[in-house]
Tab-separated table of C-alpha atoms and ligand atoms in Angstrom:
chain	number	residue	atom	x	y	z
A	119	UNK	CA	-31.998	59.815	43.359
A	120	UNK	CA	-34.506	62.599	43.019
A	121	UNK	CA	-35.332	63.711	39.492
A	122	UNK	CA	-34.662	67.364	40.361
A	123	UNK	CA	-31.191	66.578	41.640
A	124	UNK	CA	-29.402	67.838	38.553
A	125	UNK	CA	-32.005	70.313	37.359
A	126	UNK	CA	-31.241	72.700	34.529
A	127	UNK	CA	-27.880	73.233	32.903
A	128	UNK	CA	-24.641	72.327	34.640
A	129	UNK	CA	-22.800	75.295	36.140
A	130	UNK	CA	-19.616	73.966	34.568
A	131	UNK	CA	-18.159	71.052	32.606
A	132	UNK	CA	-15.003	69.374	33.826
A	133	UNK	CA	-12.985	66.586	32.336
A	134	UNK	CA	-11.371	64.002	34.558
A	135	UNK	CA	-8.024	63.663	32.825
A	136	UNK	CA	-5.906	60.579	33.459
A	137	UNK	CA	-3.425	61.121	30.584
A	138	UNK	CA	-4.149	57.640	29.218
A	139	UNK	CA	-5.536	56.470	25.861
A	140	UNK	CA	-9.160	57.430	26.445
A	141	UNK	CA	-8.628	60.809	28.024
A	142	UNK	CA	-6.153	61.933	25.371
A	143	UNK	CA	-8.638	60.804	22.720
A	144	UNK	CA	-11.231	63.039	24.367
A	145	UNK	CA	-8.786	65.955	24.367
A	146	UNK	CA	-8.153	65.507	20.629
A	147	UNK	CA	-11.877	65.211	19.946
A	148	UNK	CA	-12.319	68.560	21.690
A	149	UNK	CA	-9.522	70.037	19.590
A	150	UNK	CA	-11.231	68.811	16.417
A	151	UNK	CA	-14.557	70.246	17.524
A	152	UNK	CA	-16.197	66.834	17.882
A	153	UNK	CA	-16.802	67.471	21.568
A	154	UNK	CA	-17.613	70.817	23.144
A	155	UNK	CA	-14.959	72.571	25.188
A	156	UNK	CA	-15.039	71.798	28.923
A	157	UNK	CA	-14.301	74.539	31.459
A	158	UNK	CA	-11.297	72.704	32.861
A	159	UNK	CA	-9.463	69.393	32.939
A	160	UNK	CA	-8.446	67.830	36.260
A	161	UNK	CA	-5.573	65.370	36.694
A	162	UNK	CA	-5.223	63.682	40.066
A	163	UNK	CA	-1.619	62.799	40.714
A	164	UNK	CA	-0.752	59.903	43.007
A	165	UNK	CA	2.885	60.936	42.665
A	166	UNK	CA	3.711	57.425	41.510
A	167	UNK	CA	2.901	57.410	37.802
A	168	UNK	CA	5.530	56.286	35.283
A	169	UNK	CA	7.544	59.151	33.805
A	170	UNK	CA	5.829	58.511	30.459
A	171	UNK	CA	2.493	59.589	31.935
A	172	UNK	CA	3.901	62.875	33.244
A	173	UNK	CA	5.608	63.521	29.911
A	174	UNK	CA	2.356	62.890	28.099
A	175	UNK	CA	0.503	65.172	30.504
A	176	UNK	CA	2.936	67.998	29.721
A	177	UNK	CA	2.568	67.409	26.001
A	178	UNK	CA	-1.242	67.443	26.109
A	179	UNK	CA	-1.210	70.623	28.160
A	180	UNK	CA	1.238	72.278	25.776
A	181	UNK	CA	-0.237	71.113	22.477
A	182	UNK	CA	-3.955	70.827	23.175
A	183	UNK	CA	-5.226	72.402	26.384
A	184	UNK	CA	-3.152	75.561	26.370
A	185	UNK	CA	-3.957	76.572	22.754
A	186	UNK	CA	-7.641	75.908	23.433
A	187	UNK	CA	-7.576	77.907	26.669
A	188	UNK	CA	-8.591	74.917	28.814
A	189	UNK	CA	-6.900	75.111	32.214
A	190	UNK	CA	-5.395	71.855	33.497
A	191	UNK	CA	-5.466	71.414	37.275
A	192	UNK	CA	-3.004	68.938	38.778
A	193	UNK	CA	-4.336	67.942	42.162
A	194	UNK	CA	-3.130	65.453	44.758
A	195	UNK	CA	-3.736	64.133	48.225
A	196	UNK	CA	-0.188	63.242	49.157
A	197	UNK	CA	2.353	60.932	47.584
A	198	UNK	CA	0.995	57.432	47.651
A	199	UNK	CA	4.212	55.419	47.893
A	200	UNK	CA	5.556	57.517	50.765
A	201	UNK	CA	2.259	57.385	52.641
A	202	UNK	CA	1.885	53.617	52.257
A	203	UNK	CA	5.309	53.033	53.805
A	204	UNK	CA	4.695	55.489	56.627
A	205	UNK	CA	3.771	53.500	59.756
A	206	UNK	CA	2.036	56.590	61.138
A	207	UNK	CA	-0.418	56.757	58.266
A	208	UNK	CA	-3.165	54.269	57.559
A	209	UNK	CA	-2.969	54.431	53.794
A	210	UNK	CA	-2.995	51.387	51.585
A	211	UNK	CA	-2.875	49.922	48.123
A	212	UNK	CA	-4.525	46.613	47.181
A	213	UNK	CA	-1.478	44.490	48.031
A	214	UNK	CA	-1.398	40.710	48.241
A	215	UNK	CA	-0.977	39.261	51.703
A	216	UNK	CA	0.384	36.003	53.056
A	217	UNK	CA	0.743	34.701	56.572
A	218	UNK	CA	4.076	33.319	57.703
A	219	UNK	CA	4.274	29.592	56.851
A	220	UNK	CA	2.848	27.465	59.655
A	221	UNK	CA	2.553	23.745	60.294
A	222	UNK	CA	-0.761	21.902	60.411
A	223	UNK	CA	-1.406	18.329	61.459
A	224	UNK	CA	-3.325	16.490	58.730
A	225	UNK	CA	-4.971	13.228	59.799
A	226	UNK	CA	-4.496	10.279	57.454
A	227	UNK	CA	-6.413	7.656	59.402
A	228	UNK	CA	-9.155	7.715	62.025
A	229	UNK	CA	-10.283	4.970	64.437
A	230	UNK	CA	-13.372	4.821	66.601
A	231	UNK	CA	-12.924	6.158	70.155
A	232	UNK	CA	-11.612	3.199	72.181
A	233	UNK	CA	-13.538	4.119	75.356
A	234	UNK	CA	-16.713	2.034	75.337
A	235	UNK	CA	-18.485	4.390	77.740
A	236	UNK	CA	-18.097	7.335	75.330
A	237	UNK	CA	-21.516	8.467	74.043
A	238	UNK	CA	-19.992	10.186	70.998
A	239	UNK	CA	-18.514	6.815	69.996
A	240	UNK	CA	-22.038	5.361	70.084
A	241	UNK	CA	-23.342	8.136	67.860
A	242	UNK	CA	-20.463	7.604	65.460
A	243	UNK	CA	-21.208	3.933	65.134
A	244	UNK	CA	-24.839	4.225	64.172
A	245	UNK	CA	-25.081	4.960	60.462
A	246	UNK	CA	-28.038	6.881	59.238
A	247	UNK	CA	-30.626	5.404	56.987
A	248	UNK	CA	-33.741	7.167	58.168
A	249	UNK	CA	-32.949	10.371	60.050
A	250	UNK	CA	-31.424	12.007	56.991
A	251	UNK	CA	-31.220	10.781	53.456
A	252	UNK	CA	-27.461	10.213	53.384
A	253	UNK	CA	-26.562	6.641	54.324
A	254	UNK	CA	-22.920	7.624	54.690
A	255	UNK	CA	-23.553	10.113	57.451
A	256	UNK	CA	-23.131	9.021	61.031
A	257	UNK	CA	-25.546	10.120	63.710
A	258	UNK	CA	-22.638	12.024	65.159
A	259	UNK	CA	-22.596	14.305	62.117
A	260	UNK	CA	-26.294	15.043	62.481
A	261	UNK	CA	-26.036	15.696	66.197
A	262	UNK	CA	-22.964	17.898	66.014
A	263	UNK	CA	-24.268	19.960	63.082
A	264	UNK	CA	-27.670	20.375	64.657
A	265	UNK	CA	-26.218	21.256	68.039
A	266	UNK	CA	-24.442	24.156	66.364
A	267	UNK	CA	-27.661	25.291	64.727
A	268	UNK	CA	-29.495	24.866	68.014
A	269	UNK	CA	-27.095	27.024	70.028
A	270	UNK	CA	-29.525	29.944	69.987
A	271	UNK	CA	-32.406	27.781	71.166
A	272	UNK	CA	-30.371	26.416	74.051
A	273	UNK	CA	-29.472	29.954	75.049
A	274	UNK	CA	-32.977	31.267	74.911
A	275	UNK	CA	-34.287	28.622	77.316
A	276	UNK	CA	-31.167	28.685	79.530
A	277	UNK	CA	-30.356	25.061	78.851
A	278	UNK	CA	-26.840	23.658	78.888
A	279	UNK	CA	-26.392	21.511	75.775
A	280	UNK	CA	-24.082	18.993	77.470
A	281	UNK	CA	-26.727	18.267	80.065
A	282	UNK	CA	-29.767	18.183	77.810
A	283	UNK	CA	-31.920	15.101	78.204
A	284	UNK	CA	-34.423	13.714	75.717
A	285	UNK	CA	-37.153	15.487	77.719
A	286	UNK	CA	-35.277	18.778	77.345
A	287	UNK	CA	-34.941	18.255	73.615
A	288	UNK	CA	-38.630	17.531	73.290
A	289	UNK	CA	-39.292	20.746	75.182
A	290	UNK	CA	-37.015	22.622	72.762
A	291	UNK	CA	-38.910	21.135	69.842
A	292	UNK	CA	-42.183	22.299	71.352
A	293	UNK	CA	-40.776	25.838	71.769
A	294	UNK	CA	-39.409	25.856	68.220
A	295	UNK	CA	-42.759	24.713	66.832
A	296	UNK	CA	-44.511	27.400	68.806
A	297	UNK	CA	-42.110	30.011	67.396
A	298	UNK	CA	-42.658	28.791	63.924
A	299	UNK	CA	-46.387	29.278	64.378
A	300	UNK	CA	-45.820	32.768	65.777
A	301	UNK	CA	-43.408	34.198	63.250
A	302	UNK	CA	-44.341	32.103	60.248
A	303	UNK	CA	-40.719	31.124	59.568
A	304	UNK	CA	-40.225	27.534	58.542
A	305	UNK	CA	-37.213	26.866	60.773
A	306	UNK	CA	-35.976	23.320	60.760
A	307	UNK	CA	-36.518	21.890	64.163
A	308	UNK	CA	-33.032	20.725	64.913
A	309	UNK	CA	-33.834	19.548	68.439
A	310	UNK	CA	-36.259	17.029	66.993
A	311	UNK	CA	-33.543	15.621	64.743
A	312	UNK	CA	-31.069	15.453	67.610
A	313	UNK	CA	-33.598	13.656	69.800
A	314	UNK	CA	-34.307	11.148	67.017
A	315	UNK	CA	-30.581	10.576	66.574
A	316	UNK	CA	-30.071	9.985	70.301
A	317	UNK	CA	-32.961	7.530	70.450
A	318	UNK	CA	-31.525	5.568	67.567
A	319	UNK	CA	-28.162	5.369	69.340
A	320	UNK	CA	-29.885	4.162	72.515
A	321	UNK	CA	-28.986	7.297	74.518
A	322	UNK	CA	-31.325	9.199	76.830
A	323	UNK	CA	-29.348	12.431	76.874
A	324	UNK	CA	-26.613	14.256	75.026
A	325	UNK	CA	-23.242	12.605	75.654
A	326	UNK	CA	-20.910	14.238	78.138
A	327	UNK	CA	-17.730	15.830	76.903
A	328	UNK	CA	-15.050	13.253	76.233
A	329	UNK	CA	-11.502	14.602	76.280
A	330	UNK	CA	-9.800	11.527	74.818
A	331	UNK	CA	-11.625	11.919	71.513
A	332	UNK	CA	-12.416	15.643	71.957
A	333	UNK	CA	-16.105	14.618	71.815
A	334	UNK	CA	-15.687	13.496	68.246
A	335	UNK	CA	-16.194	9.783	68.754
A	336	UNK	CA	-13.021	9.082	66.788
A	337	UNK	CA	-9.301	9.470	67.325
A	338	UNK	CA	-6.487	10.011	64.853
A	339	UNK	CA	-4.167	7.021	64.441
A	340	UNK	CA	-1.964	8.313	61.660
A	341	UNK	CA	-1.149	11.853	60.568
A	342	UNK	CA	1.476	13.997	58.908
A	343	UNK	CA	2.378	17.690	59.052
A	344	UNK	CA	1.911	20.108	56.212
A	345	UNK	CA	3.251	23.622	55.763
A	346	UNK	CA	0.544	26.143	54.955
A	347	UNK	CA	0.189	29.868	54.390
A	348	UNK	CA	-2.996	31.907	54.334
A	349	UNK	CA	-3.436	34.303	51.445
A	350	UNK	CA	-5.491	37.450	51.064
A	351	UNK	CA	-5.693	40.811	49.392
A	352	UNK	CA	-5.991	44.257	50.910
A	353	UNK	CA	-8.810	46.690	50.190
A	354	UNK	CA	-8.454	49.152	47.438
A	355	UNK	CA	-9.148	52.546	48.954
A	356	UNK	CA	-6.313	54.290	47.110
A	357	UNK	CA	-8.264	55.546	44.120
A	358	UNK	CA	-10.830	57.052	46.449
A	359	UNK	CA	-8.155	58.719	48.576
A	360	UNK	CA	-5.653	59.739	45.939
A	361	UNK	CA	-7.854	60.317	42.920
A	362	UNK	CA	-11.565	60.815	43.566
A	363	UNK	CA	-11.246	62.906	46.739
A	364	UNK	CA	-8.838	65.521	45.343
A	365	UNK	CA	-10.812	65.727	42.071
A	366	UNK	CA	-14.074	66.392	43.892
A	367	UNK	CA	-12.381	68.960	46.096
A	368	UNK	CA	-11.129	70.759	42.998
A	369	UNK	CA	-14.606	70.576	41.458
A	370	UNK	CA	-16.031	72.298	44.546
A	371	UNK	CA	-13.351	74.986	44.424
A	372	UNK	CA	-14.074	75.601	40.740
A	373	UNK	CA	-17.777	75.825	41.540
A	374	UNK	CA	-16.890	78.735	43.800
A	375	UNK	CA	-16.824	77.003	47.186
A	376	UNK	CA	-14.435	78.457	49.710
A	377	UNK	CA	-12.066	76.810	52.143
A	378	UNK	CA	-13.884	76.673	55.467
A	379	UNK	CA	-12.755	78.032	58.794
A	380	UNK	CA	-9.897	76.217	60.489
A	381	UNK	CA	-10.992	73.950	63.295
A	382	UNK	CA	-8.771	72.424	65.924
A	383	UNK	CA	-7.822	68.864	64.906
A	384	UNK	CA	-9.556	66.607	67.390
A	385	UNK	CA	-7.321	63.668	66.537
A	386	UNK	CA	-4.247	65.337	68.043
A	387	UNK	CA	-6.120	68.052	70.016
A	388	UNK	CA	-4.236	70.639	68.022
A	389	UNK	CA	-0.901	69.264	69.279
A	390	UNK	CA	0.226	68.502	65.691
A	391	UNK	CA	1.669	65.186	66.871
A	392	UNK	CA	0.293	61.986	68.289
A	393	UNK	CA	0.921	58.276	68.711
A	394	UNK	CA	-1.063	56.749	65.843
A	395	UNK	CA	-3.954	54.792	67.430
A	396	UNK	CA	-3.068	51.529	65.638
A	397	UNK	CA	0.480	51.825	66.975
A	398	UNK	CA	-0.715	52.635	70.497
A	399	UNK	CA	-2.848	49.486	70.333
A	400	UNK	CA	0.331	47.466	69.859
A	401	UNK	CA	1.971	49.153	72.821
A	402	UNK	CA	4.162	51.396	70.661
A	403	UNK	CA	4.822	54.892	71.960
A	404	UNK	CA	6.545	56.697	69.092
A	405	UNK	CA	5.097	60.165	68.632
A	406	UNK	CA	4.834	61.347	65.030
A	407	UNK	CA	3.145	63.984	62.918
A	408	UNK	CA	-0.648	63.671	63.152
A	409	UNK	CA	-1.751	62.038	59.910
A	410	UNK	CA	-5.193	63.636	59.938
A	411	UNK	CA	-4.182	67.306	60.069
A	412	UNK	CA	-0.773	66.511	58.566
A	413	UNK	CA	1.017	68.220	61.420
A	414	UNK	CA	-0.843	71.508	61.209
A	415	UNK	CA	-2.996	71.023	64.302
A	416	UNK	CA	-5.995	72.348	62.411
A	417	UNK	CA	-8.423	71.038	59.844
A	418	UNK	CA	-10.286	73.040	57.238
A	419	UNK	CA	-12.350	71.703	54.419
A	420	UNK	CA	-13.644	73.051	51.160
A	421	UNK	CA	-17.339	73.864	51.541
A	422	UNK	CA	-20.265	72.482	49.555
A	423	UNK	CA	-21.929	74.351	46.689
A	424	UNK	CA	-25.463	75.674	47.157
A	425	UNK	CA	-28.330	73.308	46.316
A	426	UNK	CA	-28.994	73.005	42.602
A	427	UNK	CA	-25.468	74.000	41.547
A	428	UNK	CA	-23.794	71.101	39.825
A	429	UNK	CA	-21.070	70.288	37.332
A	430	UNK	CA	-20.787	67.739	34.577
A	431	UNK	CA	-17.823	65.434	35.068
A	432	UNK	CA	-16.475	63.806	31.906
A	433	UNK	CA	-15.169	60.313	32.358
A	434	UNK	CA	-13.347	58.607	29.512
A	435	UNK	CA	-14.796	55.106	29.544
A	436	UNK	CA	-14.859	53.469	26.127
A	437	UNK	CA	-17.472	50.953	24.950
A	438	UNK	CA	-15.379	47.948	26.053
A	439	UNK	CA	-15.406	49.373	29.578
A	440	UNK	CA	-19.167	49.578	29.849
A	441	UNK	CA	-19.097	47.319	32.925
A	442	UNK	CA	-16.974	49.899	34.728
A	443	UNK	CA	-19.697	52.509	34.476
A	444	UNK	CA	-21.308	53.276	37.813
A	445	UNK	CA	-22.518	56.342	39.612
A	446	UNK	CA	-19.833	55.787	42.215
A	447	UNK	CA	-18.273	59.222	41.759
A	448	UNK	CA	-21.565	61.109	41.499
A	449	UNK	CA	-22.372	63.565	44.233
A	450	UNK	CA	-25.019	66.204	44.783
A	451	UNK	CA	-22.865	68.630	42.792
A	452	UNK	CA	-21.088	66.368	40.273
A	453	UNK	CA	-22.744	64.220	37.634
A	454	UNK	CA	-20.850	61.768	35.443
A	455	UNK	CA	-20.987	61.925	31.671
A	456	UNK	CA	-19.305	59.498	29.258
A	457	UNK	CA	-18.495	61.249	25.947
A	458	UNK	CA	-16.753	58.199	24.403
A	459	UNK	CA	-19.814	56.046	25.036
A	460	UNK	CA	-21.953	58.723	23.393
A	461	UNK	CA	-19.627	58.538	20.365
A	462	UNK	CA	-19.643	54.729	20.531
A	463	UNK	CA	-15.835	54.508	20.623
A	464	UNK	CA	-13.963	51.430	21.830
A	465	UNK	CA	-10.446	51.367	23.230
A	466	UNK	CA	-9.215	49.936	19.913
A	467	UNK	CA	-10.796	52.783	17.988
A	468	UNK	CA	-9.264	55.301	20.406
A	469	UNK	CA	-5.826	53.785	19.806
A	470	UNK	CA	-6.287	53.928	16.015
A	471	UNK	CA	-7.531	57.493	16.301
A	472	UNK	CA	-4.469	58.463	18.388
A	473	UNK	CA	-1.990	56.762	16.043
A	474	UNK	CA	-3.518	58.484	13.024
A	475	UNK	CA	-2.861	61.849	14.706
A	476	UNK	CA	0.671	61.170	15.888
A	477	UNK	CA	-0.198	60.263	19.485
A	478	UNK	CA	0.642	56.576	19.317
A	479	UNK	CA	2.960	56.385	22.306
A	480	UNK	CA	0.448	56.829	25.118
A	481	UNK	CA	1.373	54.964	28.324
A	482	UNK	CA	-1.214	53.325	30.547
A	483	UNK	CA	-1.884	55.463	33.572
A	484	UNK	CA	-1.354	53.529	36.814
A	485	UNK	CA	0.947	53.663	39.816
A	486	UNK	CA	4.374	52.149	39.225
A	487	UNK	CA	3.924	49.656	42.031
A	488	UNK	CA	0.217	48.919	41.552
A	489	UNK	CA	-0.437	45.286	42.567
A	490	UNK	CA	-2.962	44.999	39.727
A	491	UNK	CA	-0.134	44.966	37.194
A	492	UNK	CA	0.027	41.960	34.919
A	493	UNK	CA	3.220	39.924	34.493
A	494	UNK	CA	3.586	41.431	31.033
A	495	UNK	CA	3.578	44.916	32.555
A	496	UNK	CA	6.095	43.940	35.237
A	497	UNK	CA	8.339	42.470	32.547
A	498	UNK	CA	8.053	45.613	30.458
A	499	UNK	CA	9.059	47.743	33.408
A	500	UNK	CA	11.984	45.471	34.270
A	501	UNK	CA	13.227	45.328	30.670
A	502	UNK	CA	12.663	48.921	29.553
A	503	UNK	CA	12.779	51.111	32.653
A	504	UNK	CA	15.480	49.739	34.983
A	505	UNK	CA	15.294	52.813	37.213
A	506	UNK	CA	11.567	52.423	37.858
A	507	UNK	CA	12.065	48.665	38.324
A	508	UNK	CA	14.832	49.147	40.915
A	509	UNK	CA	12.689	51.673	42.797
A	510	UNK	CA	9.667	49.400	42.770
A	511	UNK	CA	11.666	46.346	43.881
A	512	UNK	CA	12.980	48.448	46.783
A	513	UNK	CA	9.459	49.647	47.569
A	514	UNK	CA	8.207	46.057	47.581
A	515	UNK	CA	10.883	45.054	50.113
A	516	UNK	CA	10.024	47.980	52.375
A	517	UNK	CA	6.301	47.202	51.987
A	518	UNK	CA	6.490	43.781	53.653
A	519	UNK	CA	5.188	44.670	57.128
A	520	UNK	CA	2.146	46.915	57.444
A	521	UNK	CA	0.823	48.863	60.425
A	522	UNK	CA	-1.069	46.553	62.771
A	523	UNK	CA	-0.738	43.561	60.431
A	524	UNK	CA	0.415	40.035	61.152
A	525	UNK	CA	0.422	39.029	57.512
A	526	UNK	CA	3.135	40.157	55.134
A	527	UNK	CA	2.359	42.352	52.136
A	528	UNK	CA	3.551	41.866	48.552
A	529	UNK	CA	3.102	43.616	45.228
A	530	UNK	CA	3.043	40.372	43.237
A	531	UNK	CA	0.285	37.783	43.473
A	532	UNK	CA	2.819	34.999	44.098
A	533	UNK	CA	3.574	36.573	47.501
A	534	UNK	CA	7.257	36.481	46.648
A	535	UNK	CA	9.575	39.492	46.589
A	536	UNK	CA	9.057	41.280	43.258
A	537	UNK	CA	12.566	40.471	41.993
A	538	UNK	CA	11.990	36.772	42.711
A	539	UNK	CA	8.379	36.608	41.494
A	540	UNK	CA	7.620	34.374	38.490
A	541	UNK	CA	6.865	37.203	36.099
A	542	UNK	CA	8.447	35.429	33.145
A	543	UNK	CA	6.124	32.477	33.415
A	544	UNK	CA	3.097	32.844	31.217
A	545	UNK	CA	1.063	29.931	32.481
A	546	UNK	CA	0.389	29.395	36.162
A	547	UNK	CA	0.780	25.647	35.734
A	548	UNK	CA	4.304	26.086	34.405
A	549	UNK	CA	5.295	27.622	37.657
A	550	UNK	CA	6.205	25.163	40.355
A	551	UNK	CA	4.520	26.273	43.533
A	552	UNK	CA	7.225	25.020	45.818
A	553	UNK	CA	5.253	25.376	49.026
A	554	UNK	CA	1.549	25.466	48.361
A	555	UNK	CA	0.015	23.806	45.304
A	556	UNK	CA	-3.216	25.474	46.162
A	557	UNK	CA	-6.086	26.333	43.806
A	558	UNK	CA	-6.640	29.812	45.132
A	559	UNK	CA	-2.950	30.464	44.729
A	560	UNK	CA	-2.970	29.126	41.171
A	561	UNK	CA	-5.943	31.343	40.312
A	562	UNK	CA	-4.072	34.349	41.636
A	563	UNK	CA	-1.049	33.548	39.511
A	564	UNK	CA	-3.277	33.255	36.462
A	565	UNK	CA	-4.750	36.656	37.213
A	566	UNK	CA	-1.231	38.036	37.533
A	567	UNK	CA	-0.499	36.847	34.018
A	568	UNK	CA	-3.559	38.397	32.470
A	569	UNK	CA	-3.788	41.574	34.507
A	570	UNK	CA	-6.179	44.362	33.710
A	571	UNK	CA	-6.256	45.987	30.273
A	572	UNK	CA	-7.474	49.305	31.637
A	573	UNK	CA	-5.693	52.021	33.516
A	574	UNK	CA	-6.539	53.138	37.014
A	575	UNK	CA	-9.632	55.320	37.002
A	576	UNK	CA	-10.924	57.261	39.982
A	577	UNK	CA	-14.357	56.165	38.810
A	578	UNK	CA	-13.851	52.416	38.533
A	579	UNK	CA	-12.005	49.488	39.936
A	580	UNK	CA	-8.759	48.535	38.201
A	581	UNK	CA	-9.918	44.973	37.968
A	582	UNK	CA	-12.291	45.978	35.209
A	583	UNK	CA	-15.479	46.054	37.253
A	584	UNK	CA	-17.406	48.964	38.604
A	585	UNK	CA	-16.440	49.372	42.242
B	199	LIG	S1	-2.969	52.396	40.121
B	199	LIG	FE1	-3.299	50.791	41.635
B	199	LIG	S2	-2.210	51.523	43.461
B	199	LIG	FE2	-2.456	53.292	42.128
B	199	LIG	S3	-4.323	54.296	42.801
B	199	LIG	FE3	-4.897	52.883	41.142
B	199	LIG	S4	-5.462	50.959	42.175
B	199	LIG	FE4	-4.311	52.221	43.656
B	200	LIG	ZN1	-14.746	9.371	73.034
B	201	LIG	ZN1	-4.048	66.439	64.035
């Protein structure tokens, strides 16, 4: 970052307003003259906030911003829950994913390959006491691991590993040593280890492939099947798309930038409709509104301010959120500032401050169906806002299959439908994982219990860390 990047005074001061504890505290501090007055406040609306957040937004506008003459801009980039369910849009939230259950064969007992001519069997039988330090390792382990590491060497001298003789391996060692001299890297010379292993097993070349033991030197004699699922989590691009992008666009507009000339949308060639590329890839042919130009056939963007023109962007991180601070949202024309950090205020202090002034009922700002919700938050929604709960349960059901995905998507970490998820269980261990008693799974359930104390900020990850 050049030191002249944000030279002089900012052209304007804007406040990123999320309508949560910290941003309302900032608004009240402005009202009480403890912070200077910004030129505007900007709220980015995902369209999926709890009603309490919208109510609070109206109240702040009415009771604080309006009397102070601070305009509040409500910006958006579409309605997140509609977009996420639209197969013609590639929009996502950080949902939990699980593959369909599948069976795997788990070997209980191994026996040495019964074919006496099998070279891999010979390697298996010779235990190591000198090639490597582990006495439990078989030569097979050394050879197979080193063969993998050697793949590049084999390639570069056009040598077929299955046909390599001891002479070939010695040649590889010579080449590797030469390379090491040339580039100064201290590569381990795997070919030398493989050659040593072969010599100790009384072999003069690498064993040929053996189908009966799949070149493993051992065969399974007892096994059972297990049901498994693979788990994952989707990327979180939503705050960027639905919060940061529209805020920055508004900042540019307020800095005097104009909406650029309309250009023909090259994604649909101005046709307004197309088959979404990820659907076409799957052989689907349904034509739908082009998601890039949103069915207008043209694209126009808000321009960039001239060099040197920049705005201060107030972000309401409190002292307990110091790890969320990053310059992620900074651009050439927008520089972050953290008034609550300057005033050394923690979230607790903000809450006390709000209560003392009659603003004690602030709701955490986050999408109703955000997968980062803790079990406590899910319970609260279920028990106090049945309408929002019913909507979110229905959303979760509709969310199961995503565009171009084989895995299923879920809002709850348990990868169960929201209305069946173990949200009443406080400890992961109390919950009987009926299918997969897996550590990763247990860790996810624990996370679901604890959740994230902070709201969703365009400037930080919801999981409490700077993104
Ligand atoms: S609340 Fe959750 S789903 Fe909504 S924008 Fe933030 S991270 Fe995404
Ligand atoms: Zn064999
Ligand atoms: Zn288009």
